[in-house]
Coordinates of C-alpha atoms in Angstrom, one line a residue:
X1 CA -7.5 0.6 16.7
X2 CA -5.1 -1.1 14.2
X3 CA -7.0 -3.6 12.1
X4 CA -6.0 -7.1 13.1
X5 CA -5.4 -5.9 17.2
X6 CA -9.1 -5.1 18.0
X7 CA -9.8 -8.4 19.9
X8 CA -6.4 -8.4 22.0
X9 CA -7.1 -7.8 25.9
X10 CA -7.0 -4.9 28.1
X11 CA -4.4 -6.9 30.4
X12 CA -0.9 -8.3 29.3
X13 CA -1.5 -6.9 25.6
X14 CA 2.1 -7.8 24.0
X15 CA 4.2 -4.5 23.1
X16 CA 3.3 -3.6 19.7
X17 CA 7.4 -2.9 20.2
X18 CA 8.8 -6.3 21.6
X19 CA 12.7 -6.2 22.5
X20 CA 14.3 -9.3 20.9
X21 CA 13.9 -10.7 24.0
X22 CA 10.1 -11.5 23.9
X23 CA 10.0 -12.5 20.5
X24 CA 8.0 -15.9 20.6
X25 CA 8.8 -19.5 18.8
X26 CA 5.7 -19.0 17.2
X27 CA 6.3 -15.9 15.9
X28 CA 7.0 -15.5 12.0
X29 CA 9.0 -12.7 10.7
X30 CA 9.1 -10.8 7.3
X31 CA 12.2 -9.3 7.1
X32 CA 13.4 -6.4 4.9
X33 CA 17.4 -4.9 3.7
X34 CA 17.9 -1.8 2.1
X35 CA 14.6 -0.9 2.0
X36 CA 14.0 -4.6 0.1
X37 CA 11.9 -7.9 0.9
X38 CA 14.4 -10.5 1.4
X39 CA 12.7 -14.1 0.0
X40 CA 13.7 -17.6 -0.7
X41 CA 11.8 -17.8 -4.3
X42 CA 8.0 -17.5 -3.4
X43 CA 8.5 -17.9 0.6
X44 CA 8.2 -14.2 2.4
X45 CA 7.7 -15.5 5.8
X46 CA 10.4 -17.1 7.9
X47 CA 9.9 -18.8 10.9
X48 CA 11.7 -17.7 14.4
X49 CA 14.4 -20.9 14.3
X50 CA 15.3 -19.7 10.5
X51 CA 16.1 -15.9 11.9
X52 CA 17.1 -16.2 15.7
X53 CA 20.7 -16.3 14.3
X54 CA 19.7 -12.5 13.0
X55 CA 18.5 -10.6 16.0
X56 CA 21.4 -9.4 17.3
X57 CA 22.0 -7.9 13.6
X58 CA 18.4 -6.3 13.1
X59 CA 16.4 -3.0 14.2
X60 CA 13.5 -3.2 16.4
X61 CA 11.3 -5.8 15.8
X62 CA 8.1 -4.1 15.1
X63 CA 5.0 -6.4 15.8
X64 CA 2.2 -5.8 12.6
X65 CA 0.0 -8.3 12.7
X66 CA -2.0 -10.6 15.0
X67 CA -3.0 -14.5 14.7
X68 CA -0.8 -15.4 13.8
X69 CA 1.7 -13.1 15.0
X70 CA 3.6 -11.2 12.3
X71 CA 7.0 -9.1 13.0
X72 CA 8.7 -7.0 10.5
X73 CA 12.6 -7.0 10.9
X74 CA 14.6 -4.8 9.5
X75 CA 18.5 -6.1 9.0
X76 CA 21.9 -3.9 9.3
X77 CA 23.3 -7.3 7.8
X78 CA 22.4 -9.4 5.9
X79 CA 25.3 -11.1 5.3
X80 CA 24.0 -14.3 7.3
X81 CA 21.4 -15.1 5.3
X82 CA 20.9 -18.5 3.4
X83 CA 22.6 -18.4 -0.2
X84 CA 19.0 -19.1 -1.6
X85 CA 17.8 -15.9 0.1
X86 CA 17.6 -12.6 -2.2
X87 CA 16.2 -9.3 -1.7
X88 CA 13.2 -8.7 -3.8
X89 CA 11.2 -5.3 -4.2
X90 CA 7.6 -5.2 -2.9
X91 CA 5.9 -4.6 -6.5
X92 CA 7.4 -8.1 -7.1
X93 CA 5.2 -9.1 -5.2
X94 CA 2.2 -7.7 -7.3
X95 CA 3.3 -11.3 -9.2
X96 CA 3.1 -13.4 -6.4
X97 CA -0.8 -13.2 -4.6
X98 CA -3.0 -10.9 -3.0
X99 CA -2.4 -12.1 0.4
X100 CA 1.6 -11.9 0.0
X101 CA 1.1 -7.8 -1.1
X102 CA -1.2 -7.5 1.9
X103 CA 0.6 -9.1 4.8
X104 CA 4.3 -7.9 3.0
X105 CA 2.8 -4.2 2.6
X106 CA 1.3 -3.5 5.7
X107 CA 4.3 -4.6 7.4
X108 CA 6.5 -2.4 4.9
X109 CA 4.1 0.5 5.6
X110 CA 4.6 0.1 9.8
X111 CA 8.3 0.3 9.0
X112 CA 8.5 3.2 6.6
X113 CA 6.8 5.2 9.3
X114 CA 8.9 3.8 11.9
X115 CA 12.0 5.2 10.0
X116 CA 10.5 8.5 9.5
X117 CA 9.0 9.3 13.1
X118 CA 12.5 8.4 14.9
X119 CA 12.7 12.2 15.5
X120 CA 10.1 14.8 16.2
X121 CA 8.8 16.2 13.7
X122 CA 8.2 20.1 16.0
X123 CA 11.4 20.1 18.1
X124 CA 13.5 17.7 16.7
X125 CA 14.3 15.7 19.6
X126 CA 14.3 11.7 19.9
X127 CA 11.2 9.9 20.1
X128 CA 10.5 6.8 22.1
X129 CA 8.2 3.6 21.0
X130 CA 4.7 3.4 22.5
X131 CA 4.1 1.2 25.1
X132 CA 0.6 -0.2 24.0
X133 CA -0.2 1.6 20.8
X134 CA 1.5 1.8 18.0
X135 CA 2.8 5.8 18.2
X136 CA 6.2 7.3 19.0
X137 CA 5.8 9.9 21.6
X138 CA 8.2 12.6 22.3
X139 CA 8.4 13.1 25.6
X140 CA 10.2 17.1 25.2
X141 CA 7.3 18.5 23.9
X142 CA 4.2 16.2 24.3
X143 CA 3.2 15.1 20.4
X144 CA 2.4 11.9 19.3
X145 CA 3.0 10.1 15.8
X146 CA 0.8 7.5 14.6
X147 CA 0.6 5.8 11.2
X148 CA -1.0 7.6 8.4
X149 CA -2.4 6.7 5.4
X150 CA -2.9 9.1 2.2
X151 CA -5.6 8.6 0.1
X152 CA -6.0 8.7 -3.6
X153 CA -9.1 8.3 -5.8
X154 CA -9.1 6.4 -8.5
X155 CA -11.2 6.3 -11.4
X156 CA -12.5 4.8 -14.8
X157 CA -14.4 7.4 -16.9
X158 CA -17.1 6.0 -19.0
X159 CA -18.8 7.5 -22.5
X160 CA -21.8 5.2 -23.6
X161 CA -19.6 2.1 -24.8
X162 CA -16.7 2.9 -24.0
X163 CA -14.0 3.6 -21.1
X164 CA -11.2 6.1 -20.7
X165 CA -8.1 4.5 -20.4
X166 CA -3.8 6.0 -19.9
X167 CA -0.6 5.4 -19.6
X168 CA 1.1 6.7 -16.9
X169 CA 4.2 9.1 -18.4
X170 CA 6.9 7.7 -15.0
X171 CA 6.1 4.2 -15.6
X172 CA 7.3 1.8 -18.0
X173 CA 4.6 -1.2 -17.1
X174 CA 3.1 -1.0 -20.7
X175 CA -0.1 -1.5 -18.8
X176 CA -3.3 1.0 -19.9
X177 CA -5.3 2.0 -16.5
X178 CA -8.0 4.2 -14.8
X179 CA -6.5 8.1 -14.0
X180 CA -6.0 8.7 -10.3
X181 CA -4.7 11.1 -8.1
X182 CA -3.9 12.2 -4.4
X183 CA -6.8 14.1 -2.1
X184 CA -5.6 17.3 -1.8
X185 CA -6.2 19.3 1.5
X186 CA -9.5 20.9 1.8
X187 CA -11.1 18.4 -1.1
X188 CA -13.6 16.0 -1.0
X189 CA -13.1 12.4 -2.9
X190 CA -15.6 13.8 -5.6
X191 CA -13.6 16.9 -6.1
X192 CA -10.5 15.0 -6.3
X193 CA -12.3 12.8 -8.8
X194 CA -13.5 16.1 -11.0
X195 CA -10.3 17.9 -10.9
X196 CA -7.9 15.0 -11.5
X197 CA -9.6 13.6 -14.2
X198 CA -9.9 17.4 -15.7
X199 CA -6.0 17.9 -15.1
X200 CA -4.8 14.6 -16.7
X201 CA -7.4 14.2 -19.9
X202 CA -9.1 17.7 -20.4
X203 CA -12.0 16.0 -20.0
X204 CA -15.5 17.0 -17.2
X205 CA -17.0 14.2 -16.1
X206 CA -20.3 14.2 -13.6
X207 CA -22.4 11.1 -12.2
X208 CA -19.6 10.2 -9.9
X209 CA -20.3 7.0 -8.1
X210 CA -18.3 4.9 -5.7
X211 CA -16.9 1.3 -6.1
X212 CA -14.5 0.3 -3.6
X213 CA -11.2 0.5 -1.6
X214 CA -8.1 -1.1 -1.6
X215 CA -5.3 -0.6 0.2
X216 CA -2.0 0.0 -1.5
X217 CA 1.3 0.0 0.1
X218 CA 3.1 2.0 -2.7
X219 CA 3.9 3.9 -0.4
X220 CA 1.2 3.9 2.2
X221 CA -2.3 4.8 0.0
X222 CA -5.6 4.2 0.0
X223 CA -7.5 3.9 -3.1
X224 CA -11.3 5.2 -3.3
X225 CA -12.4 3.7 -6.9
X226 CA -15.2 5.2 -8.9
X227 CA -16.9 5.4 -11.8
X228 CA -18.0 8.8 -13.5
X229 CA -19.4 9.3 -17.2
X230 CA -18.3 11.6 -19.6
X231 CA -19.7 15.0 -19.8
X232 CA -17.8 17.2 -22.1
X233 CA -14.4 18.0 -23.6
X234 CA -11.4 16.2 -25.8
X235 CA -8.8 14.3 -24.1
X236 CA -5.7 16.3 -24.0
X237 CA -3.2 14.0 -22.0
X238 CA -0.8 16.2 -19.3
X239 CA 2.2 16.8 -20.2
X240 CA 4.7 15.2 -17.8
X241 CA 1.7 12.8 -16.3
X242 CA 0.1 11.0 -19.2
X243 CA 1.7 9.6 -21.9
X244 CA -1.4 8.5 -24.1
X245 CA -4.8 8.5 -23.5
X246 CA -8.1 7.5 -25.4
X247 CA -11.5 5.7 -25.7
X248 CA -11.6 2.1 -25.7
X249 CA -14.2 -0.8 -26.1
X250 CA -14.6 -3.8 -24.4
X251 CA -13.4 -5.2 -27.8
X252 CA -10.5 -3.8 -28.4
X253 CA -8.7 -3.5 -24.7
X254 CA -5.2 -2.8 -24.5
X255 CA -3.0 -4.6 -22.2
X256 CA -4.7 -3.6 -18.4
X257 CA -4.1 -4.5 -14.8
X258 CA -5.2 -7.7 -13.3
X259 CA -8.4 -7.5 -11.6
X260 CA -6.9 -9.6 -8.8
X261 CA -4.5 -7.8 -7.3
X262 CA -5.6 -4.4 -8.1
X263 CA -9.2 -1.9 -7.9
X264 CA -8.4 -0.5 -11.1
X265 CA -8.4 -3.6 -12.6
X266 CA -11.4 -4.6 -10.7
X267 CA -12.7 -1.2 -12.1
X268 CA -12.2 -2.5 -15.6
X269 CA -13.1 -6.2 -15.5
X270 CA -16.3 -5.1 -13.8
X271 CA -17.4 -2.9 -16.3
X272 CA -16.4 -5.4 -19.2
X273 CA -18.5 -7.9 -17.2
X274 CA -21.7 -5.6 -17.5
X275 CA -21.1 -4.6 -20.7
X276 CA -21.3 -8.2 -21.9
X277 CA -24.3 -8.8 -20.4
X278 CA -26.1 -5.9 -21.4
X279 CA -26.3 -4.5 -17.8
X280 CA -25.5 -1.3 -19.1

Protein backbone atom coordinates (compact mmCIF):
# COMPACT_ATOMS: atom_id res chain seq x y z
CA UNK A 1 0.00 0.00 0.00
CA UNK A 2 1.03 3.68 -0.94
CA UNK A 3 2.66 5.34 2.01
CA UNK A 4 0.30 7.93 3.40
CA UNK A 5 -3.17 5.67 2.29
CA UNK A 6 -2.59 2.73 4.74
CA UNK A 7 -5.17 3.90 7.40
CA UNK A 8 -7.97 4.88 4.79
CA UNK A 9 -11.15 2.45 5.06
CA UNK A 10 -12.25 -0.55 3.30
CA UNK A 11 -15.72 1.25 2.47
CA UNK A 12 -16.18 4.69 0.55
CA UNK A 13 -12.21 4.90 0.05
CA UNK A 14 -12.02 8.25 -2.26
CA UNK A 15 -10.71 7.32 -5.98
CA UNK A 16 -7.09 7.68 -5.86
CA UNK A 17 -8.49 9.20 -9.59
CA UNK A 18 -11.26 11.78 -8.52
CA UNK A 19 -13.13 13.41 -11.69
CA UNK A 20 -13.19 17.25 -11.07
CA UNK A 21 -16.34 16.68 -9.80
CA UNK A 22 -15.41 15.29 -6.33
CA UNK A 23 -12.62 17.41 -5.74
CA UNK A 24 -13.24 18.71 -2.09
CA UNK A 25 -13.03 22.48 -0.60
CA UNK A 26 -10.55 21.21 1.54
CA UNK A 27 -8.55 19.85 -0.91
CA UNK A 28 -5.05 21.61 -1.83
CA UNK A 29 -3.60 21.18 -5.16
CA UNK A 30 0.13 21.35 -6.41
CA UNK A 31 -0.08 22.03 -9.78
CA UNK A 32 2.51 21.50 -12.65
CA UNK A 33 2.88 23.13 -16.72
CA UNK A 34 5.18 21.84 -19.05
CA UNK A 35 6.50 19.41 -17.06
CA UNK A 36 7.26 22.56 -14.34
CA UNK A 37 6.06 23.46 -10.61
CA UNK A 38 4.04 26.55 -11.00
CA UNK A 39 4.64 28.81 -7.55
CA UNK A 40 3.85 32.13 -6.18
CA UNK A 41 7.51 32.82 -4.66
CA UNK A 42 7.93 30.16 -1.75
CA UNK A 43 4.05 29.06 -1.84
CA UNK A 44 3.63 25.40 -3.77
CA UNK A 45 0.31 24.58 -2.56
CA UNK A 46 -2.83 26.40 -3.64
CA UNK A 47 -5.98 25.98 -2.13
CA UNK A 48 -9.24 24.68 -4.06
CA UNK A 49 -10.97 28.52 -4.27
CA UNK A 50 -7.45 29.73 -5.88
CA UNK A 51 -7.63 26.85 -8.72
CA UNK A 52 -11.46 25.94 -9.23
CA UNK A 53 -11.24 28.58 -12.12
CA UNK A 54 -8.60 25.81 -13.63
CA UNK A 55 -10.32 22.61 -13.80
CA UNK A 56 -11.91 22.72 -16.82
CA UNK A 57 -8.28 23.56 -18.23
CA UNK A 58 -6.32 20.59 -16.44
CA UNK A 59 -5.66 16.69 -16.80
CA UNK A 60 -6.92 14.35 -14.31
CA UNK A 61 -6.60 15.25 -11.08
CA UNK A 62 -4.48 12.61 -9.51
CA UNK A 63 -4.98 12.26 -5.65
CA UNK A 64 -1.11 11.69 -3.88
CA UNK A 65 -1.36 12.29 -0.58
CA UNK A 66 -3.60 11.86 2.43
CA UNK A 67 -4.33 14.31 5.63
CA UNK A 68 -4.49 16.49 4.35
CA UNK A 69 -5.50 15.64 1.00
CA UNK A 70 -3.04 16.48 -1.75
CA UNK A 71 -3.90 16.51 -5.63
CA UNK A 72 -1.43 17.01 -8.31
CA UNK A 73 -2.91 18.93 -11.39
CA UNK A 74 -1.48 19.03 -14.47
CA UNK A 75 -2.50 22.27 -16.74
CA UNK A 76 -3.06 22.40 -20.77
CA UNK A 77 -3.26 26.32 -19.82
CA UNK A 78 -1.92 28.09 -17.92
CA UNK A 79 -2.78 31.16 -19.22
CA UNK A 80 -5.27 31.89 -16.10
CA UNK A 81 -2.94 31.95 -13.64
CA UNK A 82 -2.24 34.96 -11.19
CA UNK A 83 0.59 37.32 -12.68
CA UNK A 84 2.70 36.51 -9.47
CA UNK A 85 2.47 32.83 -10.41
CA UNK A 86 5.72 31.29 -12.34
CA UNK A 87 6.76 27.95 -13.20
CA UNK A 88 9.64 26.77 -11.36
CA UNK A 89 11.69 23.38 -11.80
CA UNK A 90 11.56 20.86 -9.03
CA UNK A 91 15.52 20.97 -8.10
CA UNK A 92 14.50 24.58 -7.17
CA UNK A 93 13.04 23.31 -4.74
CA UNK A 94 16.20 21.58 -3.34
CA UNK A 95 16.50 25.60 -2.00
CA UNK A 96 13.39 25.81 -0.51
CA UNK A 97 12.81 22.80 2.53
CA UNK A 98 12.82 19.29 2.90
CA UNK A 99 9.12 18.97 3.25
CA UNK A 100 8.46 21.15 -0.05
CA UNK A 101 10.97 18.40 -2.23
CA UNK A 102 8.96 15.64 -0.50
CA UNK A 103 5.32 16.59 -0.78
CA UNK A 104 6.25 18.47 -4.55
CA UNK A 105 8.27 15.16 -5.57
CA UNK A 106 6.14 12.51 -4.82
CA UNK A 107 3.39 14.16 -6.45
CA UNK A 108 5.68 14.87 -9.62
CA UNK A 109 6.70 11.19 -9.46
CA UNK A 110 2.66 9.87 -9.48
CA UNK A 111 2.35 12.11 -12.61
CA UNK A 112 5.41 11.17 -14.56
CA UNK A 113 4.14 7.67 -14.29
CA UNK A 114 0.73 8.69 -15.07
CA UNK A 115 2.06 10.21 -18.42
CA UNK A 116 3.93 7.18 -19.34
CA UNK A 117 1.38 4.27 -18.48
CA UNK A 118 -1.53 6.02 -20.61
CA UNK A 119 -0.92 3.15 -23.15
CA UNK A 120 0.02 -0.45 -22.61
CA UNK A 121 3.21 -1.12 -22.51
CA UNK A 122 2.45 -5.23 -24.38
CA UNK A 123 -0.25 -4.41 -26.82
CA UNK A 124 -0.37 -0.92 -27.05
CA UNK A 125 -3.90 -0.24 -26.43
CA UNK A 126 -5.42 2.53 -23.92
CA UNK A 127 -5.31 2.01 -20.43
CA UNK A 128 -7.89 2.99 -17.89
CA UNK A 129 -7.31 4.58 -14.10
CA UNK A 130 -7.82 2.16 -11.26
CA UNK A 131 -10.68 2.33 -9.27
CA UNK A 132 -9.13 1.93 -5.75
CA UNK A 133 -5.39 1.51 -6.28
CA UNK A 134 -3.31 3.54 -7.82
CA UNK A 135 -2.61 1.28 -11.30
CA UNK A 136 -3.82 1.63 -14.83
CA UNK A 137 -5.19 -1.50 -16.10
CA UNK A 138 -5.66 -2.48 -19.61
CA UNK A 139 -8.49 -4.20 -19.97
CA UNK A 140 -7.34 -5.95 -23.87
CA UNK A 141 -4.88 -7.91 -22.40
CA UNK A 142 -5.12 -8.10 -18.55
CA UNK A 143 -1.68 -6.18 -17.21
CA UNK A 144 -1.48 -3.88 -14.70
CA UNK A 145 0.89 -0.73 -14.17
CA UNK A 146 1.79 0.45 -10.83
CA UNK A 147 4.37 3.09 -9.75
CA UNK A 148 7.91 2.03 -9.69
CA UNK A 149 10.74 3.27 -8.13
CA UNK A 150 14.56 2.66 -9.26
CA UNK A 151 17.05 2.36 -6.87
CA UNK A 152 20.56 3.75 -6.69
CA UNK A 153 23.21 3.25 -4.02
CA UNK A 154 25.07 5.73 -3.00
CA UNK A 155 28.25 5.97 -1.40
CA UNK A 156 31.18 7.77 0.50
CA UNK A 157 34.51 5.83 0.31
CA UNK A 158 36.69 6.28 3.27
CA UNK A 159 40.78 5.75 3.63
CA UNK A 160 41.89 6.20 7.38
CA UNK A 161 41.36 10.20 7.48
CA UNK A 162 40.04 10.82 4.66
CA UNK A 163 36.93 10.50 2.25
CA UNK A 164 36.57 10.06 -1.52
CA UNK A 165 34.89 12.84 -2.96
CA UNK A 166 33.73 13.84 -7.25
CA UNK A 167 32.35 15.86 -9.41
CA UNK A 168 29.90 14.69 -11.51
CA UNK A 169 31.15 15.33 -15.49
CA UNK A 170 26.82 16.29 -16.71
CA UNK A 171 26.44 18.69 -13.90
CA UNK A 172 27.57 22.05 -13.42
CA UNK A 173 26.56 22.40 -9.49
CA UNK A 174 30.25 23.00 -8.46
CA UNK A 175 29.25 20.82 -5.58
CA UNK A 176 32.01 17.67 -4.62
CA UNK A 177 29.82 14.49 -3.52
CA UNK A 178 29.76 10.69 -2.74
CA UNK A 179 29.86 8.36 -6.24
CA UNK A 180 26.57 6.62 -6.89
CA UNK A 181 25.02 4.58 -9.35
CA UNK A 182 21.79 2.67 -10.58
CA UNK A 183 21.14 -1.28 -9.40
CA UNK A 184 21.58 -3.02 -12.21
CA UNK A 185 19.39 -6.25 -12.90
CA UNK A 186 20.62 -9.33 -11.21
CA UNK A 187 22.90 -7.14 -8.52
CA UNK A 188 22.64 -6.78 -5.08
CA UNK A 189 23.12 -3.12 -3.37
CA UNK A 190 26.63 -4.31 -2.31
CA UNK A 191 27.56 -5.29 -5.79
CA UNK A 192 26.31 -2.14 -7.12
CA UNK A 193 28.36 -0.45 -4.40
CA UNK A 194 31.73 -2.49 -5.52
CA UNK A 195 31.31 -2.11 -9.18
CA UNK A 196 30.22 1.52 -9.30
CA UNK A 197 32.72 2.76 -7.16
CA UNK A 198 35.36 0.50 -9.32
CA UNK A 199 33.91 2.04 -12.69
CA UNK A 200 33.95 5.71 -11.70
CA UNK A 201 37.43 5.97 -9.43
CA UNK A 202 39.50 2.71 -10.19
CA UNK A 203 39.35 2.21 -6.88
CA UNK A 204 38.14 -1.63 -4.68
CA UNK A 205 36.75 -0.89 -1.72
CA UNK A 206 35.37 -3.72 0.98
CA UNK A 207 33.66 -3.25 4.55
CA UNK A 208 30.51 -2.01 2.96
CA UNK A 209 28.12 -0.90 5.52
CA UNK A 210 24.64 0.68 5.27
CA UNK A 211 23.46 4.23 6.39
CA UNK A 212 20.21 5.21 5.14
CA UNK A 213 17.49 5.94 2.50
CA UNK A 214 16.11 8.77 0.95
CA UNK A 215 13.84 9.20 -1.52
CA UNK A 216 14.63 11.30 -4.51
CA UNK A 217 12.34 12.39 -7.03
CA UNK A 218 14.93 13.07 -9.82
CA UNK A 219 13.33 11.20 -11.50
CA UNK A 220 11.67 8.56 -9.30
CA UNK A 221 14.99 7.05 -7.20
CA UNK A 222 15.70 5.65 -4.22
CA UNK A 223 18.97 6.17 -2.55
CA UNK A 224 20.58 3.28 -0.36
CA UNK A 225 23.66 5.25 1.29
CA UNK A 226 26.77 3.50 2.53
CA UNK A 227 29.93 3.71 3.71
CA UNK A 228 32.89 1.43 2.42
CA UNK A 229 36.80 1.85 3.08
CA UNK A 230 39.42 1.80 0.78
CA UNK A 231 41.01 -1.31 -0.17
CA UNK A 232 43.35 -0.89 -3.12
CA UNK A 233 43.98 1.05 -6.32
CA UNK A 234 44.56 4.86 -7.68
CA UNK A 235 41.70 6.89 -8.50
CA UNK A 236 41.29 7.13 -12.19
CA UNK A 237 38.04 9.23 -12.67
CA UNK A 238 35.67 7.80 -15.83
CA UNK A 239 35.86 9.43 -18.64
CA UNK A 240 32.41 10.88 -19.58
CA UNK A 241 31.10 10.35 -15.73
CA UNK A 242 33.65 12.01 -13.41
CA UNK A 243 35.17 15.12 -13.92
CA UNK A 244 37.72 15.15 -10.86
CA UNK A 245 38.03 13.05 -8.10
CA UNK A 246 40.41 12.84 -4.94
CA UNK A 247 41.10 12.38 -1.17
CA UNK A 248 39.92 14.93 1.18
CA UNK A 249 40.06 15.73 4.96
CA UNK A 250 37.71 17.02 7.14
CA UNK A 251 39.97 20.11 6.96
CA UNK A 252 40.09 20.97 3.77
CA UNK A 253 36.40 20.13 2.31
CA UNK A 254 35.41 21.44 -0.96
CA UNK A 255 32.12 22.92 -1.53
CA UNK A 256 29.55 19.67 -0.71
CA UNK A 257 25.87 19.08 -0.49
CA UNK A 258 23.70 20.16 2.39
CA UNK A 259 23.17 17.53 4.84
CA UNK A 260 19.59 18.69 4.97
CA UNK A 261 18.09 17.98 2.08
CA UNK A 262 20.23 15.33 0.86
CA UNK A 263 21.89 11.47 2.14
CA UNK A 264 24.94 12.27 0.59
CA UNK A 265 25.38 15.18 2.43
CA UNK A 266 24.13 13.40 5.46
CA UNK A 267 26.88 10.88 4.35
CA UNK A 268 29.43 13.59 4.70
CA UNK A 269 28.49 15.70 7.67
CA UNK A 270 28.15 12.43 9.54
CA UNK A 271 31.46 11.37 8.97
CA UNK A 272 33.01 14.95 9.65
CA UNK A 273 30.94 14.81 12.94
CA UNK A 274 32.84 11.48 14.06
CA UNK A 275 35.90 12.40 12.86
CA UNK A 276 35.91 15.48 15.13
CA UNK A 277 35.16 13.69 17.98
CA UNK A 278 37.56 11.03 17.65
CA UNK A 279 34.80 8.39 17.00
CA UNK A 280 36.77 6.98 14.35
Amino acid sequence: MLAGFDHWPDVAMRNFFPSTEQLLETDQFILFSQHRVVADRHKYLWDFSEVVHLFEHAQQPLLTARNPDLVALELKDDSLLPDSAEKISLRSLLFNSEQALLTVGKANQILEWFRAHRHCGYCGRLTICGEQELLMECRSCNHHFFPRINPCVIVLVIKEDKMLLARNARYRSGFLSCLAGFIEVGESAEDTVLREVKEESGLDVHNIRYFKSQSWPFPSQLMLGFYADYKAGEIVPEIGEIAEAGWYSVDSLPTTPSARISVAGELIDNFVRQMQSGAL
